[in-house]
CSV table of C-alpha atoms in Angstrom, one decimal:
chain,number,residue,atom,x,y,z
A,1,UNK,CA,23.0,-17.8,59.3
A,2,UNK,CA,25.7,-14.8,59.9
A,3,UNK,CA,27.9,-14.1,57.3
A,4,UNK,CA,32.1,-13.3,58.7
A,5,UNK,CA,33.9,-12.0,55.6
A,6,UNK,CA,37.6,-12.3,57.2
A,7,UNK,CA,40.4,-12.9,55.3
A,8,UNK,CA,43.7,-11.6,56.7
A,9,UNK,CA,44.1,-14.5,59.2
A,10,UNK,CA,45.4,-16.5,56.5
A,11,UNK,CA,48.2,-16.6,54.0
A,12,UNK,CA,45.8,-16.1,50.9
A,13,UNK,CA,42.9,-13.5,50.1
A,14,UNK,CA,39.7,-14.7,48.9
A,15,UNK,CA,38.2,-16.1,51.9
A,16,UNK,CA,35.9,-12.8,52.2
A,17,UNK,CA,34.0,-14.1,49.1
A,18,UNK,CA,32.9,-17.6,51.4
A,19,UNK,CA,29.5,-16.3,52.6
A,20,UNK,CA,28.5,-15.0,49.6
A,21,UNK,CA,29.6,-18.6,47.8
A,22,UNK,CA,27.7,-20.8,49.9
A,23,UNK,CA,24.6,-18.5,49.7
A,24,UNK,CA,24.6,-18.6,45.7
A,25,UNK,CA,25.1,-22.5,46.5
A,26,UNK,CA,22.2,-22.9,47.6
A,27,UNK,CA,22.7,-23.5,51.7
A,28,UNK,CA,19.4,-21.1,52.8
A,29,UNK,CA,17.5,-23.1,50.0
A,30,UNK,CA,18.9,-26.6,51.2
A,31,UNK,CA,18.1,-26.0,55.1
A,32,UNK,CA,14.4,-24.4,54.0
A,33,UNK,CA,13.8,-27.6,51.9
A,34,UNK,CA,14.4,-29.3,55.1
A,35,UNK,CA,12.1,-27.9,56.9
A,36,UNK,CA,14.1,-25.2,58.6
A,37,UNK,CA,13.0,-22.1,59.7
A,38,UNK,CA,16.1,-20.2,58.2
A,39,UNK,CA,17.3,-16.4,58.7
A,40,UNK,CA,19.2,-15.0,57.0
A,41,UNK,CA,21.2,-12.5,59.7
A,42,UNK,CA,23.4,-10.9,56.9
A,43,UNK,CA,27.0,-10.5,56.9
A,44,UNK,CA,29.0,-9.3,60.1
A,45,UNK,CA,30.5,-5.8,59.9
A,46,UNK,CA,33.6,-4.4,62.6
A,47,UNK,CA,32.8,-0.7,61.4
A,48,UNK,CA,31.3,0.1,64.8
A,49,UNK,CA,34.2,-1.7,66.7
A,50,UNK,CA,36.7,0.1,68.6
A,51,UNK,CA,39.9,-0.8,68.6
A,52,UNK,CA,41.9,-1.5,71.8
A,53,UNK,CA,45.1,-0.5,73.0
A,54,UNK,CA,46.7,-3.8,74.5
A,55,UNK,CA,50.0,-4.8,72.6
A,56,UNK,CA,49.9,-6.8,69.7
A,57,UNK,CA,52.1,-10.3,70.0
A,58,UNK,CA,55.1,-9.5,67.4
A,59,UNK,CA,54.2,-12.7,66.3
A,60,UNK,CA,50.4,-12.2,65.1
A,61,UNK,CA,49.4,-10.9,61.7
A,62,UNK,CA,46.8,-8.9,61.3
A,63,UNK,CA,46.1,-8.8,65.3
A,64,UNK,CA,43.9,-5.2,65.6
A,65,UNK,CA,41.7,-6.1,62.7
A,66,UNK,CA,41.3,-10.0,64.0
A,67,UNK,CA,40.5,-8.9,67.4
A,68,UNK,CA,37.8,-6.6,66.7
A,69,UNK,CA,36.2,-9.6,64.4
A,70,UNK,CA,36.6,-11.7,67.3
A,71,UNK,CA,34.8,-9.4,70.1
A,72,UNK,CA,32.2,-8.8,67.4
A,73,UNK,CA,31.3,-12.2,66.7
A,74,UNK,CA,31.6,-13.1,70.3
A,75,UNK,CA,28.8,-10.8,71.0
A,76,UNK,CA,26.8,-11.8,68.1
A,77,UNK,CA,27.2,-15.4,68.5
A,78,UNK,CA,26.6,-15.6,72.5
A,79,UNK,CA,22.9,-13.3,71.4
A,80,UNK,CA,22.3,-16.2,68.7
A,81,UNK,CA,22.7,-18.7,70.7
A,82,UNK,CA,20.8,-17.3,73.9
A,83,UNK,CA,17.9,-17.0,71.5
A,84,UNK,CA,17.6,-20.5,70.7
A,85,UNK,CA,18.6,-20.7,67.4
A,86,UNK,CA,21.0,-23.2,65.9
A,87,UNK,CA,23.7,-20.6,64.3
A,88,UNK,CA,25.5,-21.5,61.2
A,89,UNK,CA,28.7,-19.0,61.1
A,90,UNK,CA,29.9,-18.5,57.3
A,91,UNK,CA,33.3,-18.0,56.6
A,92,UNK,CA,35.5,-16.6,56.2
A,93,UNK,CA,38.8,-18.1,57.7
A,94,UNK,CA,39.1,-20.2,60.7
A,95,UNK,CA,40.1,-16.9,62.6
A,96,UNK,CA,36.4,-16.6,63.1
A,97,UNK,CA,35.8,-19.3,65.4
A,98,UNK,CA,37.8,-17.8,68.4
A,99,UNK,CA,34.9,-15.4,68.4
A,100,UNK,CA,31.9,-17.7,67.3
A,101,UNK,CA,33.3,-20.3,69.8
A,102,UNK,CA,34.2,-18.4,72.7
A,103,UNK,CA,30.5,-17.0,72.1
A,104,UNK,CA,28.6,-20.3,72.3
A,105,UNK,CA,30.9,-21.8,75.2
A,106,UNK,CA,29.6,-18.9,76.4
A,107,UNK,CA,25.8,-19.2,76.8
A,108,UNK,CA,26.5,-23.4,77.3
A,109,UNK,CA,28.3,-22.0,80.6
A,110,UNK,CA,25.3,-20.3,81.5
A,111,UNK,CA,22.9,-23.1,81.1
A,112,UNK,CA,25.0,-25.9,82.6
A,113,UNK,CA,26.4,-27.9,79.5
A,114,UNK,CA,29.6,-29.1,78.3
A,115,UNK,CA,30.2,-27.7,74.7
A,116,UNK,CA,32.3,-30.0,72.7
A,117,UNK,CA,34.3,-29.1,69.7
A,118,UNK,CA,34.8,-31.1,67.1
A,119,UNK,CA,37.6,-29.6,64.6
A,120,UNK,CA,37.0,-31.0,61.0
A,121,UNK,CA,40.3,-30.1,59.3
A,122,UNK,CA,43.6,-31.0,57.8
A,123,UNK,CA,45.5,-28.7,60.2
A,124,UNK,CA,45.7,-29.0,63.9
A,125,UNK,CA,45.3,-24.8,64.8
A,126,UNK,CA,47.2,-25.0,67.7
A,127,UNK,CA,49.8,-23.0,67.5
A,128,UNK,CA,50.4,-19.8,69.4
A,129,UNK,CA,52.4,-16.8,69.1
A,130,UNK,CA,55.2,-17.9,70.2
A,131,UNK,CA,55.0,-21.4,68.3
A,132,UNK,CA,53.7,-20.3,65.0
A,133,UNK,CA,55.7,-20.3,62.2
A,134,UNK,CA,54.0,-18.1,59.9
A,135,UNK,CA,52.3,-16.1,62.4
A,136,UNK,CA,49.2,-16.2,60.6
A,137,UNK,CA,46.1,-16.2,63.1
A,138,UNK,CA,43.9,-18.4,61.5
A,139,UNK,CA,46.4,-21.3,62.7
A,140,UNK,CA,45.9,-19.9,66.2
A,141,UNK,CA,42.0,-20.3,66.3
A,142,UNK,CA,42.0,-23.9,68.4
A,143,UNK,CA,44.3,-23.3,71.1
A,144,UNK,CA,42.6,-19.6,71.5
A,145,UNK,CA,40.1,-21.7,72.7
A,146,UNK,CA,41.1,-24.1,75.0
A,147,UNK,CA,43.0,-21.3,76.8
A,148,UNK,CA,46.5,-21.1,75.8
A,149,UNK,CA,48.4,-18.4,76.4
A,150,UNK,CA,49.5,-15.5,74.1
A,151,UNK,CA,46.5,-13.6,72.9
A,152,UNK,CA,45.4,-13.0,76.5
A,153,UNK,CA,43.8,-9.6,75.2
A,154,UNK,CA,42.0,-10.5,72.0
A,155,UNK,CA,38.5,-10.1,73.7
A,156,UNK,CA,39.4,-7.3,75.8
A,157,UNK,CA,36.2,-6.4,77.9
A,158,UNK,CA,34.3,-9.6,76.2
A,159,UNK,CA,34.6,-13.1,78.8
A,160,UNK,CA,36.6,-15.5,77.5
A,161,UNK,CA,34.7,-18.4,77.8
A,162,UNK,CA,37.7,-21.7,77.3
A,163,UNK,CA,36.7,-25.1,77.2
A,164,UNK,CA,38.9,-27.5,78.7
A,165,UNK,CA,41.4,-29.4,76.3
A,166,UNK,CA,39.2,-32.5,76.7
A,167,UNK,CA,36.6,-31.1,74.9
A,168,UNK,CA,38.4,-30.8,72.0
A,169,UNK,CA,38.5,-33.1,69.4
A,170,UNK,CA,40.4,-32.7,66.2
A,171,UNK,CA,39.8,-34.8,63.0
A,172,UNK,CA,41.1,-35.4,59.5
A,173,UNK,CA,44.0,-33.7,60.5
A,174,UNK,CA,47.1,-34.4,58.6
A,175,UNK,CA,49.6,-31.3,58.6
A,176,UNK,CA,51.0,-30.0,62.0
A,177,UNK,CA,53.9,-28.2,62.4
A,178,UNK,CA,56.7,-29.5,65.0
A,179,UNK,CA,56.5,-26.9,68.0
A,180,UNK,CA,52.4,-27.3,67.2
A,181,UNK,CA,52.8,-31.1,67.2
A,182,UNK,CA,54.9,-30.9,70.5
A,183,UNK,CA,52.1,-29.1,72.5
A,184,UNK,CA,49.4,-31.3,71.4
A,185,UNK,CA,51.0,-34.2,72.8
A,186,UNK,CA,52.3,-32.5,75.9
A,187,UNK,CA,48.5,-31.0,76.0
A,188,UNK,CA,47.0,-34.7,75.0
A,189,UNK,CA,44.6,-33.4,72.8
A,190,UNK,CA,42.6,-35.5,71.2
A,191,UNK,CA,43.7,-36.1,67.7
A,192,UNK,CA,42.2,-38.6,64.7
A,193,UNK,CA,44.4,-38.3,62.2
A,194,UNK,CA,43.7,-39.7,58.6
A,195,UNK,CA,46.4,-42.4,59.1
A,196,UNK,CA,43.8,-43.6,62.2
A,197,UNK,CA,40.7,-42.9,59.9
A,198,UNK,CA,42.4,-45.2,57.0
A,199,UNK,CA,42.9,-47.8,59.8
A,200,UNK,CA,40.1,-47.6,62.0
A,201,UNK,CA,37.6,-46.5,59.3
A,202,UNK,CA,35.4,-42.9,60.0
A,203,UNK,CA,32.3,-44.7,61.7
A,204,UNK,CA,34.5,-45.9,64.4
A,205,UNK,CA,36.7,-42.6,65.5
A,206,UNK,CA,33.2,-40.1,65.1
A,207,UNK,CA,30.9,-43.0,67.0
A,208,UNK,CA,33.9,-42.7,70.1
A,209,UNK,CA,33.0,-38.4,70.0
A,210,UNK,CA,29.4,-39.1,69.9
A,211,UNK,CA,29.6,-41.3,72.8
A,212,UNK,CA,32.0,-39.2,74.8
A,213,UNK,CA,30.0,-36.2,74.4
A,214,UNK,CA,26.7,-38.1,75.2
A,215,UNK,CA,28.3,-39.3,78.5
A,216,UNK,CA,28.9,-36.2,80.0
A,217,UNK,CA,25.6,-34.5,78.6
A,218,UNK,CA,27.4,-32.8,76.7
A,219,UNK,CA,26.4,-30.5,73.1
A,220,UNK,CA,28.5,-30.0,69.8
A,221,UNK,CA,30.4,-27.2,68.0
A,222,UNK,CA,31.2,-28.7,64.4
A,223,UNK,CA,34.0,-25.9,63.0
A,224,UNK,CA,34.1,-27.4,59.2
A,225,UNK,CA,37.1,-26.7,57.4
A,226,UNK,CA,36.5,-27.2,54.1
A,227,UNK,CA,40.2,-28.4,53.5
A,228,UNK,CA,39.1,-31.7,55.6
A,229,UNK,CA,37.9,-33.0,52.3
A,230,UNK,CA,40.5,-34.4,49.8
A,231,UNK,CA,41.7,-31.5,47.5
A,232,UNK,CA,40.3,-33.5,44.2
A,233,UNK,CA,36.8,-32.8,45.9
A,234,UNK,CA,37.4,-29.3,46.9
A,235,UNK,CA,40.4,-27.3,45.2
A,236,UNK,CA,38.8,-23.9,46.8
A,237,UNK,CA,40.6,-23.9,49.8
A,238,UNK,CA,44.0,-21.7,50.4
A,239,UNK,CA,46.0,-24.4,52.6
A,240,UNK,CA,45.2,-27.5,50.4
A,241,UNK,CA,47.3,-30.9,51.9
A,242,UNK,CA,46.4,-34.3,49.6
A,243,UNK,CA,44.9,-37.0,51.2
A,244,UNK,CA,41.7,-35.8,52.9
A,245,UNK,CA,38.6,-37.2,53.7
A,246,UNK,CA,36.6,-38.4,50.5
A,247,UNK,CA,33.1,-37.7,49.6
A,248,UNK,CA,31.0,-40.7,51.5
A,249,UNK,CA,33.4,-40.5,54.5
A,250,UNK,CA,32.4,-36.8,54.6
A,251,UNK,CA,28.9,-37.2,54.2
A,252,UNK,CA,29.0,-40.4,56.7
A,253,UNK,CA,30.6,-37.8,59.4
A,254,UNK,CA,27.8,-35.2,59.1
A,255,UNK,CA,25.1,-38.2,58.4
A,256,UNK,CA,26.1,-39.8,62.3
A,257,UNK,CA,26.8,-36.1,63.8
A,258,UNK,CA,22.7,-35.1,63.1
A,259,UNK,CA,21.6,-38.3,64.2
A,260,UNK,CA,23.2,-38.0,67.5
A,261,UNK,CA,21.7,-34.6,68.2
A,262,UNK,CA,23.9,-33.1,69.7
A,263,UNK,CA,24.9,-30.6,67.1
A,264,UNK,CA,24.1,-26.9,68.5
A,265,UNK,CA,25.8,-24.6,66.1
A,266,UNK,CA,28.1,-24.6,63.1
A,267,UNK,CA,31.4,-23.2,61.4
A,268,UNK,CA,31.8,-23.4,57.6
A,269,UNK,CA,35.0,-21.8,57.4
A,270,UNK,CA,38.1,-21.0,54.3
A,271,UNK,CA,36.1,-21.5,51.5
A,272,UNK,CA,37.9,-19.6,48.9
A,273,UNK,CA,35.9,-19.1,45.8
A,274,UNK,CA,38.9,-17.5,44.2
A,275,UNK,CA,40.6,-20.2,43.9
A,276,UNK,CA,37.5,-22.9,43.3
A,277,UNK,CA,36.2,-24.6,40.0
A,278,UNK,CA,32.9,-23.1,38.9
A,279,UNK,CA,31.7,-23.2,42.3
A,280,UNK,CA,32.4,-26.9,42.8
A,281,UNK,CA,33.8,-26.9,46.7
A,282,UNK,CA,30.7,-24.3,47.3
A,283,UNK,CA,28.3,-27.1,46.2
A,284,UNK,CA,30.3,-29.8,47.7
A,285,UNK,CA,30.3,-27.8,51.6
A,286,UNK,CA,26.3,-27.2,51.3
A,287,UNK,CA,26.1,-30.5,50.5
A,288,UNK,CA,27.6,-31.6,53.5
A,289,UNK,CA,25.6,-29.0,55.5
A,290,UNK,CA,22.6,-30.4,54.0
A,291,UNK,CA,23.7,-34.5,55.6
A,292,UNK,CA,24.7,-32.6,59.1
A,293,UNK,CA,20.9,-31.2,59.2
A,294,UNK,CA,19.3,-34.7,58.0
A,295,UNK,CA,19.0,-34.3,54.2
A,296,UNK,CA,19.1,-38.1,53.6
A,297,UNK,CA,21.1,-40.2,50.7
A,298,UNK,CA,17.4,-40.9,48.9
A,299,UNK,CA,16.5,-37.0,48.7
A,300,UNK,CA,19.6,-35.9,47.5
A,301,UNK,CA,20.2,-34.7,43.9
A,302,UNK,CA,23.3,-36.1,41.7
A,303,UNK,CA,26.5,-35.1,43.3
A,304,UNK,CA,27.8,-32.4,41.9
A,305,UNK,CA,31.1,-33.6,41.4
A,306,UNK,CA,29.6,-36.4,39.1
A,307,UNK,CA,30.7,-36.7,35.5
A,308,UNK,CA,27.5,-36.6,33.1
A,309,UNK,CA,25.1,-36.7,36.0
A,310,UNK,CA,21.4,-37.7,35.2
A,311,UNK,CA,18.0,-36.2,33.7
């Protein structure tokens, strides 16, 4: 586990407190339980990083601080994964994963495998600078990575490792803005939106990413956004949009994501515990950690979102 304590990619403060949040949750406790040998790599810091002289897009906030957490955990996340491990990147906003990304498409590069993403969230992220409306970063973080143009000089000296538009695959998403929503299509990225998930059911849309990924020997990125899930099951989220994915079709996704095995390395990302309910979207995201590494419906406790709960 490596701690990202970022916060000025998106509109609200707070999201600094995430790695600290899931930690008093429980996640190191949950993944040890499981038989896990778990370490604990701290949180990240950008005190040693130099800053750059490229020029800033006038059209991303925050740019000099976000690029020297992105070359950071770039570095950091291509070591991880070169050294075996399973890395499990907590947020932090979804700024983060153009660094713990680009990182792990990296070392997948290097050793001859695809690296899927799978983009668990109510927002697409695929805006640029010269699409975004708000011009905050965190919204930026998916087309970063499949190689869009705009923020040609975020890494600087780091490689810039893209994967390929088809190795994208976004889901739960429910709130894309127009110019955004006019480059997905032109792009065809793929796109499960909850109005296919209500129709098609969960099983079906994450059994076609499994099966697409195992075709072409492919591995898995999951970058969880915890504003995927329904706002009534987690209110600690920043950018909360109604209508998101409940608590069994959550725990179904992670459930069929670990037994495919293909899952290599992990995002939890805008946690806000600012803005949570006594911890409540904390406990609900470790959780769902817990499903993606195999904790089974029989072993776990009483949700925590239950009313009364048992002895």
């Amino acid at each position: 586990m490596l701690g990202a304590p970022i916060d000025i990619g998106a509109s609200q403060l707070g999201t600094l407190m995430g790695p600290a949040a899931l930690r008093t949750a429980g996640l190191l406790g949950v993944l040890d339980g499981l038989g896990f040998d778990v370490r604990d790599h701290g949180d990240l810091s950008i005190g040693d990083v130099a800053e750059l002289t490229d020029v800033p897009p006038d059209t991303a906030k925050h740019y000099r601080e976000i690029q020297r957490w992105t070359r950071a955990l770039s570095t950091r996340s291509y070591e991880l994964a070169r050294s075996g491990a399973v890395p499990i990147f907590l947020g932090g906003d979804h700024t983060l994963s153009m660094g713990s990304v680009n990182g792990i498409a990296r070392h997948c590069k290097e050793v001859g495998r695809e690296l899927f993403v799978i983009w668990l969230d109510a927002h697409a992220d695929y805006n640029t600078p010269a699409t975004t409306l708000s011009g905050n970063m965190h919204g930026m973080s998916a087309a970063f990575l499949c190689g869009e143009p705009g923020l040609d000089g975020l890494l600087g000296d780091e490689p810039r490792s893209s994967i390929d538009i088809d190795q994208l695959e976004l889901f739960g998403t429910r709130s894309i803005d127009k110019m955004e929503n006019e480059l997905l299509r032109n792009r065809r990225i793929s796109v499960a939106d909850m109005r296919q998930i209500d129709e098609f059911g969960v099983g079906v849309l994450i059994r076609r990413v499994i099966d697409k990924v195992q075709a072409r020997h492919g591995v898995l990125h999951v970058s969880f956004d915890v504003d995927f899930l329904d706002p009534s099951l987690a209110p600690g989220v920043g950018t909360t949009v109604p209508g998101g994915a409940t608590y069994r079709e959550a725990h179904l996704v992670m459930e069929m994501l670990h037994d495919s095995g293909l899952v290599r390395s992990v995002d939890i990302v805008e946690l806000n515990p600012f803005l949570d309910e006594r911890g409540r979207t904390a406990r609900t995201a470790v959780e769902l950690i817990g499903s993606l590494f195999g904790q089974q419906i029989t072993d776990r406790p009483t949700p925590t979102n239950a009313i009364g709960g048992g002895d």
